[in-house]
């Protein structure tokens, strides 16, 4: 079987998994968007999946966005940034037309983003990344600081906060994984109740190839799936999720 057919078949399987999870949770599958996590994936394969009806792609590294930019230019899609963002990469994020930064997790980043957006007379959609698993190695604001941080970021009028993102605990103990996702939803619900200006906090980006069902049961509006669509990656995830150091 060629890889194009494999990708299409994988997308069908994920569609089924989404529908089953939604049914179990009493939700409509239309409430759950599939973001294609495309780190290391070639433009050709990305185009296959995008043209199959999944127009949101997520990249972890600015240099990959840059490298694939021309090849993807003719294929309408939305690019979300889902990796750790260094402030010196903000200019390029804007230059290459990123539509949403899902990993805003510190004030300095928000400040510099605001300043650059003002300079270029642009706006940006963002999600706030929360470290719900408490793992030392993961980025994201701590759950306790999520709301205070949100209130600070709201002051930046070029930044539109659309919700929250998390990476669940990597564990086969599903109840612990579930608690991560539940925590993110609770933070979102509390935040939505504050009725802050310029925010629309409905997005919950959570769940990946291995735990998307649990995330959907806990309210995910966007799942981020890589290996279950495109197969195993050549690089270990530590390449993309470097230690905070
Ligand atoms: C790679 C990645 C995913 C997808 O992971 P898979 O296990 O391949 O589905 C989701 N979110 C982020 C932030 C990622 O870097």
PDB file of C-alpha atoms and ligand atoms in Angstrom:
ATOM      1  CA  UNK A   1       0.000   0.000   0.000  1.00  0.00           C
ATOM      2  CA  UNK A   2       1.419   3.403  -0.861  1.00  0.00           C
ATOM      3  CA  UNK A   3       1.719   6.025   1.812  1.00  0.00           C
ATOM      4  CA  UNK A   4      -1.055   8.181   0.377  1.00  0.00           C
ATOM      5  CA  UNK A   5      -3.567   5.398   0.895  1.00  0.00           C
ATOM      6  CA  UNK A   6      -2.152   4.694   4.309  1.00  0.00           C
ATOM      7  CA  UNK A   7      -2.666   8.310   5.333  1.00  0.00           C
ATOM      8  CA  UNK A   8      -6.234   8.305   4.048  1.00  0.00           C
ATOM      9  CA  UNK A   9      -6.975   5.053   5.822  1.00  0.00           C
ATOM     10  CA  UNK A  10      -5.434   6.376   9.045  1.00  0.00           C
ATOM     11  CA  UNK A  11      -7.605   9.478   8.794  1.00  0.00           C
ATOM     12  CA  UNK A  12     -10.660   7.248   8.462  1.00  0.00           C
ATOM     13  CA  UNK A  13      -9.654   5.326  11.549  1.00  0.00           C
ATOM     14  CA  UNK A  14      -9.186   8.542  13.518  1.00  0.00           C
ATOM     15  CA  UNK A  15     -12.553   9.779  12.289  1.00  0.00           C
ATOM     16  CA  UNK A  16     -14.073   6.628  13.732  1.00  0.00           C
ATOM     17  CA  UNK A  17     -12.228   7.055  17.016  1.00  0.00           C
ATOM     18  CA  UNK A  18     -13.498  10.637  17.243  1.00  0.00           C
ATOM     19  CA  UNK A  19     -17.073   9.593  16.502  1.00  0.00           C
ATOM     20  CA  UNK A  20     -16.963   6.764  19.045  1.00  0.00           C
ATOM     21  CA  UNK A  21     -15.517   9.002  21.751  1.00  0.00           C
ATOM     22  CA  UNK A  22     -18.096  11.702  21.015  1.00  0.00           C
ATOM     23  CA  UNK A  23     -20.909   9.196  21.179  1.00  0.00           C
ATOM     24  CA  UNK A  24     -19.682   7.940  24.527  1.00  0.00           C
ATOM     25  CA  UNK A  25     -19.459  11.515  25.813  1.00  0.00           C
ATOM     26  CA  UNK A  26     -22.767  12.664  24.327  1.00  0.00           C
ATOM     27  CA  UNK A  27     -21.031  15.226  22.145  1.00  0.00           C
ATOM     28  CA  UNK A  28     -21.287  16.055  18.468  1.00  0.00           C
ATOM     29  CA  UNK A  29     -18.218  15.151  16.340  1.00  0.00           C
ATOM     30  CA  UNK A  30     -18.488  18.611  14.804  1.00  0.00           C
ATOM     31  CA  UNK A  31     -17.321  20.060  18.120  1.00  0.00           C
ATOM     32  CA  UNK A  32     -13.918  18.380  17.736  1.00  0.00           C
ATOM     33  CA  UNK A  33     -11.394  19.631  15.202  1.00  0.00           C
ATOM     34  CA  UNK A  34      -8.430  17.529  14.145  1.00  0.00           C
ATOM     35  CA  UNK A  35      -5.110  19.351  14.003  1.00  0.00           C
ATOM     36  CA  UNK A  36      -2.463  17.502  12.001  1.00  0.00           C
ATOM     37  CA  UNK A  37       0.778  17.493  14.000  1.00  0.00           C
ATOM     38  CA  UNK A  38       3.226  17.551  11.091  1.00  0.00           C
ATOM     39  CA  UNK A  39       6.716  17.744  12.586  1.00  0.00           C
ATOM     40  CA  UNK A  40       9.139  15.910  10.248  1.00  0.00           C
ATOM     41  CA  UNK A  41       6.290  15.207   7.773  1.00  0.00           C
ATOM     42  CA  UNK A  42       6.945  16.073   4.119  1.00  0.00           C
ATOM     43  CA  UNK A  43       4.796  18.662   2.308  1.00  0.00           C
ATOM     44  CA  UNK A  44       3.518  15.950  -0.039  1.00  0.00           C
ATOM     45  CA  UNK A  45       2.054  13.943   2.837  1.00  0.00           C
ATOM     46  CA  UNK A  46       0.712  17.066   4.521  1.00  0.00           C
ATOM     47  CA  UNK A  47      -1.091  18.028   1.312  1.00  0.00           C
ATOM     48  CA  UNK A  48      -2.674  14.556   1.118  1.00  0.00           C
ATOM     49  CA  UNK A  49      -4.136  14.972   4.604  1.00  0.00           C
ATOM     50  CA  UNK A  50      -5.142  18.620   4.162  1.00  0.00           C
ATOM     51  CA  UNK A  51      -6.931  17.850   0.902  1.00  0.00           C
ATOM     52  CA  UNK A  52      -8.762  14.992   2.617  1.00  0.00           C
ATOM     53  CA  UNK A  53     -10.548  17.701   4.610  1.00  0.00           C
ATOM     54  CA  UNK A  54      -8.263  18.512   7.532  1.00  0.00           C
ATOM     55  CA  UNK A  55      -7.023  22.055   6.969  1.00  0.00           C
ATOM     56  CA  UNK A  56      -5.327  22.754  10.311  1.00  0.00           C
ATOM     57  CA  UNK A  57      -1.664  21.855  10.650  1.00  0.00           C
ATOM     58  CA  UNK A  58       0.546  22.235  13.710  1.00  0.00           C
ATOM     59  CA  UNK A  59       4.301  22.771  13.562  1.00  0.00           C
ATOM     60  CA  UNK A  60       6.810  22.697  16.423  1.00  0.00           C
ATOM     61  CA  UNK A  61       9.731  24.477  14.851  1.00  0.00           C
ATOM     62  CA  UNK A  62       9.934  27.728  12.958  1.00  0.00           C
ATOM     63  CA  UNK A  63      12.584  26.322  10.628  1.00  0.00           C
ATOM     64  CA  UNK A  64      10.193  23.596   9.508  1.00  0.00           C
ATOM     65  CA  UNK A  65       7.464  26.138   8.787  1.00  0.00           C
ATOM     66  CA  UNK A  66       9.978  28.040   6.704  1.00  0.00           C
ATOM     67  CA  UNK A  67      11.257  24.958   4.878  1.00  0.00           C
ATOM     68  CA  UNK A  68       7.746  23.821   3.864  1.00  0.00           C
ATOM     69  CA  UNK A  69       6.282  27.272   3.248  1.00  0.00           C
ATOM     70  CA  UNK A  70       6.557  27.396  -0.533  1.00  0.00           C
ATOM     71  CA  UNK A  71       5.460  23.801  -1.072  1.00  0.00           C
ATOM     72  CA  UNK A  72       2.277  24.431   0.957  1.00  0.00           C
ATOM     73  CA  UNK A  73       1.505  27.902  -0.344  1.00  0.00           C
ATOM     74  CA  UNK A  74      -1.024  26.747  -2.959  1.00  0.00           C
ATOM     75  CA  UNK A  75      -2.888  24.474  -0.532  1.00  0.00           C
ATOM     76  CA  UNK A  76      -5.301  26.455   1.643  1.00  0.00           C
ATOM     77  CA  UNK A  77      -4.648  25.630   5.289  1.00  0.00           C
ATOM     78  CA  UNK A  78      -4.257  27.119   8.739  1.00  0.00           C
ATOM     79  CA  UNK A  79      -0.924  26.897  10.568  1.00  0.00           C
ATOM     80  CA  UNK A  80      -0.789  26.624  14.344  1.00  0.00           C
ATOM     81  CA  UNK A  81       2.454  26.812  16.254  1.00  0.00           C
ATOM     82  CA  UNK A  82       2.569  24.059  18.895  1.00  0.00           C
ATOM     83  CA  UNK A  83       6.231  24.006  19.942  1.00  0.00           C
ATOM     84  CA  UNK A  84       8.202  25.995  22.467  1.00  0.00           C
ATOM     85  CA  UNK A  85       8.486  29.514  21.090  1.00  0.00           C
ATOM     86  CA  UNK A  86      11.610  31.569  21.606  1.00  0.00           C
ATOM     87  CA  UNK A  87      11.082  35.312  21.524  1.00  0.00           C
ATOM     88  CA  UNK A  88      13.718  35.756  18.806  1.00  0.00           C
ATOM     89  CA  UNK A  89      11.502  33.699  16.470  1.00  0.00           C
ATOM     90  CA  UNK A  90       8.425  35.935  16.699  1.00  0.00           C
ATOM     91  CA  UNK A  91       9.303  37.894  13.570  1.00  0.00           C
ATOM     92  CA  UNK A  92       9.453  34.717  11.524  1.00  0.00           C
ATOM     93  CA  UNK A  93       6.221  33.412  13.008  1.00  0.00           C
ATOM     94  CA  UNK A  94       4.562  36.536  11.605  1.00  0.00           C
ATOM     95  CA  UNK A  95       6.428  36.458   8.313  1.00  0.00           C
ATOM     96  CA  UNK A  96       5.336  32.894   7.567  1.00  0.00           C
ATOM     97  CA  UNK A  97       1.684  33.550   8.283  1.00  0.00           C
ATOM     98  CA  UNK A  98       1.132  31.501  11.440  1.00  0.00           C
ATOM     99  CA  UNK A  99      -2.556  31.774  12.347  1.00  0.00           C
ATOM    100  CA  UNK A 100      -2.439  30.739  15.987  1.00  0.00           C
ATOM    101  CA  UNK A 101       0.269  30.306  18.622  1.00  0.00           C
ATOM    102  CA  UNK A 102      -0.916  27.566  20.977  1.00  0.00           C
ATOM    103  CA  UNK A 103       2.006  27.807  23.368  1.00  0.00           C
ATOM    104  CA  UNK A 104       1.926  31.227  24.996  1.00  0.00           C
ATOM    105  CA  UNK A 105       3.237  30.534  28.490  1.00  0.00           C
ATOM    106  CA  UNK A 106       5.191  33.507  29.764  1.00  0.00           C
ATOM    107  CA  UNK A 107       4.826  37.240  30.038  1.00  0.00           C
ATOM    108  CA  UNK A 108       8.006  38.114  28.184  1.00  0.00           C
ATOM    109  CA  UNK A 109       6.782  36.198  25.154  1.00  0.00           C
ATOM    110  CA  UNK A 110       3.381  37.918  25.228  1.00  0.00           C
ATOM    111  CA  UNK A 111       5.019  41.327  25.645  1.00  0.00           C
ATOM    112  CA  UNK A 112       7.365  40.851  22.713  1.00  0.00           C
ATOM    113  CA  UNK A 113       4.591  39.440  20.584  1.00  0.00           C
ATOM    114  CA  UNK A 114       2.404  42.454  21.345  1.00  0.00           C
ATOM    115  CA  UNK A 115       5.201  44.846  20.465  1.00  0.00           C
ATOM    116  CA  UNK A 116       5.927  43.140  17.152  1.00  0.00           C
ATOM    117  CA  UNK A 117       2.221  42.948  16.280  1.00  0.00           C
ATOM    118  CA  UNK A 118       1.871  46.682  16.940  1.00  0.00           C
ATOM    119  CA  UNK A 119       4.883  47.360  14.748  1.00  0.00           C
ATOM    120  CA  UNK A 120       3.442  45.299  11.883  1.00  0.00           C
ATOM    121  CA  UNK A 121      -0.152  46.395  12.522  1.00  0.00           C
ATOM    122  CA  UNK A 122      -1.334  42.804  12.899  1.00  0.00           C
ATOM    123  CA  UNK A 123      -3.196  40.684  15.435  1.00  0.00           C
ATOM    124  CA  UNK A 124      -2.672  37.092  16.556  1.00  0.00           C
ATOM    125  CA  UNK A 125      -4.841  34.308  17.940  1.00  0.00           C
ATOM    126  CA  UNK A 126      -3.253  32.427  20.813  1.00  0.00           C
ATOM    127  CA  UNK A 127      -3.916  29.685  23.304  1.00  0.00           C
ATOM    128  CA  UNK A 128      -2.382  29.645  26.739  1.00  0.00           C
ATOM    129  CA  UNK A 129      -0.335  26.521  27.379  1.00  0.00           C
ATOM    130  CA  UNK A 130      -0.832  25.020  30.814  1.00  0.00           C
ATOM    131  CA  UNK A 131       1.445  22.393  32.330  1.00  0.00           C
ATOM    132  CA  UNK A 132      -1.352  20.227  33.729  1.00  0.00           C
ATOM    133  CA  UNK A 133       0.848  17.195  34.409  1.00  0.00           C
ATOM    134  CA  UNK A 134       3.250  19.122  36.613  1.00  0.00           C
ATOM    135  CA  UNK A 135       6.153  17.361  34.905  1.00  0.00           C
ATOM    136  CA  UNK A 136       9.291  19.394  35.364  1.00  0.00           C
ATOM    137  CA  UNK A 137      10.357  18.893  31.741  1.00  0.00           C
ATOM    138  CA  UNK A 138       7.232  20.372  30.222  1.00  0.00           C
ATOM    139  CA  UNK A 139       6.579  23.949  29.257  1.00  0.00           C
ATOM    140  CA  UNK A 140       3.428  25.821  30.142  1.00  0.00           C
ATOM    141  CA  UNK A 141       2.192  27.986  32.962  1.00  0.00           C
ATOM    142  CA  UNK A 142       1.344  26.126  36.159  1.00  0.00           C
ATOM    143  CA  UNK A 143      -2.367  25.473  36.750  1.00  0.00           C
ATOM    144  CA  UNK A 144      -2.374  27.845  39.725  1.00  0.00           C
ATOM    145  CA  UNK A 145      -0.984  30.669  37.597  1.00  0.00           C
ATOM    146  CA  UNK A 146      -3.157  30.096  34.552  1.00  0.00           C
ATOM    147  CA  UNK A 147      -5.871  32.610  35.483  1.00  0.00           C
ATOM    148  CA  UNK A 148      -3.538  35.344  36.809  1.00  0.00           C
ATOM    149  CA  UNK A 149      -1.444  34.900  33.657  1.00  0.00           C
ATOM    150  CA  UNK A 150      -4.527  35.096  31.456  1.00  0.00           C
ATOM    151  CA  UNK A 151      -5.494  38.383  33.114  1.00  0.00           C
ATOM    152  CA  UNK A 152      -2.052  39.792  32.344  1.00  0.00           C
ATOM    153  CA  UNK A 153      -2.105  38.720  28.707  1.00  0.00           C
ATOM    154  CA  UNK A 154      -5.574  40.211  28.222  1.00  0.00           C
ATOM    155  CA  UNK A 155      -3.980  43.638  28.608  1.00  0.00           C
ATOM    156  CA  UNK A 156      -2.205  43.162  25.260  1.00  0.00           C
ATOM    157  CA  UNK A 157      -4.727  44.398  22.753  1.00  0.00           C
ATOM    158  CA  UNK A 158      -3.186  42.770  19.672  1.00  0.00           C
ATOM    159  CA  UNK A 159      -3.438  39.300  21.158  1.00  0.00           C
ATOM    160  CA  UNK A 160      -6.735  37.395  21.023  1.00  0.00           C
ATOM    161  CA  UNK A 161      -6.912  34.558  23.502  1.00  0.00           C
ATOM    162  CA  UNK A 162      -9.024  31.677  22.167  1.00  0.00           C
ATOM    163  CA  UNK A 163      -8.584  29.157  24.947  1.00  0.00           C
ATOM    164  CA  UNK A 164      -6.066  26.767  26.439  1.00  0.00           C
ATOM    165  CA  UNK A 165      -3.693  24.007  25.366  1.00  0.00           C
ATOM    166  CA  UNK A 166      -2.033  21.207  27.270  1.00  0.00           C
ATOM    167  CA  UNK A 167       0.049  18.099  26.735  1.00  0.00           C
ATOM    168  CA  UNK A 168      -1.312  15.359  29.003  1.00  0.00           C
ATOM    169  CA  UNK A 169       0.818  13.174  31.196  1.00  0.00           C
ATOM    170  CA  UNK A 170       2.627  10.450  29.243  1.00  0.00           C
ATOM    171  CA  UNK A 171       1.374   7.470  31.143  1.00  0.00           C
ATOM    172  CA  UNK A 172      -0.657   4.307  30.762  1.00  0.00           C
ATOM    173  CA  UNK A 173      -2.450   5.250  33.971  1.00  0.00           C
ATOM    174  CA  UNK A 174      -5.453   6.637  32.192  1.00  0.00           C
ATOM    175  CA  UNK A 175      -7.105   8.148  35.234  1.00  0.00           C
ATOM    176  CA  UNK A 176      -4.053  10.336  35.789  1.00  0.00           C
ATOM    177  CA  UNK A 177      -4.084  11.376  32.142  1.00  0.00           C
ATOM    178  CA  UNK A 178      -7.772  12.182  32.456  1.00  0.00           C
ATOM    179  CA  UNK A 179      -7.131  14.462  35.438  1.00  0.00           C
ATOM    180  CA  UNK A 180      -4.799  16.592  33.285  1.00  0.00           C
ATOM    181  CA  UNK A 181      -7.502  17.169  30.705  1.00  0.00           C
ATOM    182  CA  UNK A 182     -10.177  17.735  33.337  1.00  0.00           C
ATOM    183  CA  UNK A 183      -7.994  20.323  35.016  1.00  0.00           C
ATOM    184  CA  UNK A 184      -7.588  22.230  31.753  1.00  0.00           C
ATOM    185  CA  UNK A 185     -11.349  22.254  31.232  1.00  0.00           C
ATOM    186  CA  UNK A 186     -11.925  23.501  34.768  1.00  0.00           C
ATOM    187  CA  UNK A 187      -9.435  26.316  34.207  1.00  0.00           C
ATOM    188  CA  UNK A 188     -11.164  27.211  30.937  1.00  0.00           C
ATOM    189  CA  UNK A 189     -14.609  27.206  32.564  1.00  0.00           C
ATOM    190  CA  UNK A 190     -13.428  29.447  35.383  1.00  0.00           C
ATOM    191  CA  UNK A 191     -11.692  31.754  32.911  1.00  0.00           C
ATOM    192  CA  UNK A 192     -14.739  31.959  30.636  1.00  0.00           C
ATOM    193  CA  UNK A 193     -16.818  33.045  33.634  1.00  0.00           C
ATOM    194  CA  UNK A 194     -14.654  36.143  34.067  1.00  0.00           C
ATOM    195  CA  UNK A 195     -15.977  37.678  30.831  1.00  0.00           C
ATOM    196  CA  UNK A 196     -12.682  39.299  29.966  1.00  0.00           C
ATOM    197  CA  UNK A 197     -12.482  41.634  26.967  1.00  0.00           C
ATOM    198  CA  UNK A 198     -11.161  40.426  23.584  1.00  0.00           C
ATOM    199  CA  UNK A 199     -11.308  36.798  24.608  1.00  0.00           C
ATOM    200  CA  UNK A 200     -13.361  33.888  23.400  1.00  0.00           C
ATOM    201  CA  UNK A 201     -12.170  31.050  25.532  1.00  0.00           C
ATOM    202  CA  UNK A 202     -13.904  28.119  23.950  1.00  0.00           C
ATOM    203  CA  UNK A 203     -10.891  26.258  22.576  1.00  0.00           C
ATOM    204  CA  UNK A 204      -9.447  23.315  24.495  1.00  0.00           C
ATOM    205  CA  UNK A 205      -6.500  21.903  22.553  1.00  0.00           C
ATOM    206  CA  UNK A 206      -5.716  18.572  24.193  1.00  0.00           C
ATOM    207  CA  UNK A 207      -5.315  14.926  23.266  1.00  0.00           C
ATOM    208  CA  UNK A 208      -2.865  13.233  20.899  1.00  0.00           C
ATOM    209  CA  UNK A 209      -2.625   9.881  19.069  1.00  0.00           C
ATOM    210  CA  UNK A 210      -2.565   7.847  22.275  1.00  0.00           C
ATOM    211  CA  UNK A 211      -5.065   9.666  24.452  1.00  0.00           C
ATOM    212  CA  UNK A 212      -7.507  11.482  22.177  1.00  0.00           C
ATOM    213  CA  UNK A 213     -10.551   9.555  23.432  1.00  0.00           C
ATOM    214  CA  UNK A 214      -9.954  10.659  27.012  1.00  0.00           C
ATOM    215  CA  UNK A 215      -9.415  14.251  25.898  1.00  0.00           C
ATOM    216  CA  UNK A 216     -12.657  14.238  23.916  1.00  0.00           C
ATOM    217  CA  UNK A 217     -14.550  12.819  26.893  1.00  0.00           C
ATOM    218  CA  UNK A 218     -13.169  15.691  28.963  1.00  0.00           C
ATOM    219  CA  UNK A 219     -14.190  18.369  26.467  1.00  0.00           C
ATOM    220  CA  UNK A 220     -11.420  18.758  23.886  1.00  0.00           C
ATOM    221  CA  UNK A 221     -12.392  20.994  20.965  1.00  0.00           C
ATOM    222  CA  UNK A 222      -9.138  20.327  19.116  1.00  0.00           C
ATOM    223  CA  UNK A 223      -7.041  17.179  19.189  1.00  0.00           C
ATOM    224  CA  UNK A 224      -3.470  17.214  17.851  1.00  0.00           C
ATOM    225  CA  UNK A 225      -2.584  14.020  16.038  1.00  0.00           C
ATOM    226  CA  UNK A 226       0.702  13.066  14.396  1.00  0.00           C
ATOM    227  CA  UNK A 227       1.802   9.441  14.471  1.00  0.00           C
ATOM    228  CA  UNK A 228      -1.705   7.994  14.124  1.00  0.00           C
ATOM    229  CA  UNK A 229      -1.968   9.822  10.767  1.00  0.00           C
ATOM    230  CA  UNK A 230       1.575   9.847   9.411  1.00  0.00           C
ATOM    231  CA  UNK A 231       3.302   6.956  11.209  1.00  0.00           C
ATOM    232  CA  UNK A 232       6.254   6.939  13.576  1.00  0.00           C
ATOM    233  CA  UNK A 233       8.707   9.833  13.495  1.00  0.00           C
ATOM    234  CA  UNK A 234      12.422   9.480  12.932  1.00  0.00           C
ATOM    235  CA  UNK A 235      13.379  11.746  15.802  1.00  0.00           C
ATOM    236  CA  UNK A 236      12.608  11.217  19.469  1.00  0.00           C
ATOM    237  CA  UNK A 237      10.107  13.648  20.961  1.00  0.00           C
ATOM    238  CA  UNK A 238      12.869  15.040  23.159  1.00  0.00           C
ATOM    239  CA  UNK A 239      14.156  16.744  20.011  1.00  0.00           C
ATOM    240  CA  UNK A 240      10.926  18.705  19.877  1.00  0.00           C
ATOM    241  CA  UNK A 241      10.336  19.050  23.575  1.00  0.00           C
ATOM    242  CA  UNK A 242      13.776  19.992  24.774  1.00  0.00           C
ATOM    243  CA  UNK A 243      14.511  20.132  28.465  1.00  0.00           C
ATOM    244  CA  UNK A 244      13.862  23.506  29.989  1.00  0.00           C
ATOM    245  CA  UNK A 245      17.499  23.421  31.137  1.00  0.00           C
TER     246      UNK A 245
HETATM  247  C1  LIG B   1       3.925  15.845  18.126  1.00  0.00           C
HETATM  248  C2  LIG B   1       2.900  16.544  18.908  1.00  0.00           C
HETATM  249  C3  LIG B   1       1.585  16.059  18.964  1.00  0.00           C
HETATM  250  C4  LIG B   1       1.144  14.795  18.285  1.00  0.00           C
HETATM  251  O1  LIG B   1       1.681  13.671  18.914  1.00  0.00           O
HETATM  252  P1  LIG B   1       1.365  12.191  18.371  1.00  0.00           P
HETATM  253  O2  LIG B   1       1.589  11.326  19.543  1.00  0.00           O
HETATM  254  O3  LIG B   1       2.300  11.955  17.249  1.00  0.00           O
HETATM  255  O4  LIG B   1      -0.041  12.178  17.913  1.00  0.00           O
HETATM  256  C5  LIG B   1       0.662  16.793  19.699  1.00  0.00           C
HETATM  257  N1  LIG B   1       1.003  17.926  20.353  1.00  0.00           N
HETATM  258  C6  LIG B   1       2.255  18.419  20.308  1.00  0.00           C
HETATM  259  C7  LIG B   1       2.560  19.663  21.038  1.00  0.00           C
HETATM  260  C8  LIG B   1       3.231  17.745  19.596  1.00  0.00           C
HETATM  261  O5  LIG B   1       4.481  18.233  19.581  1.00  0.00           O
END
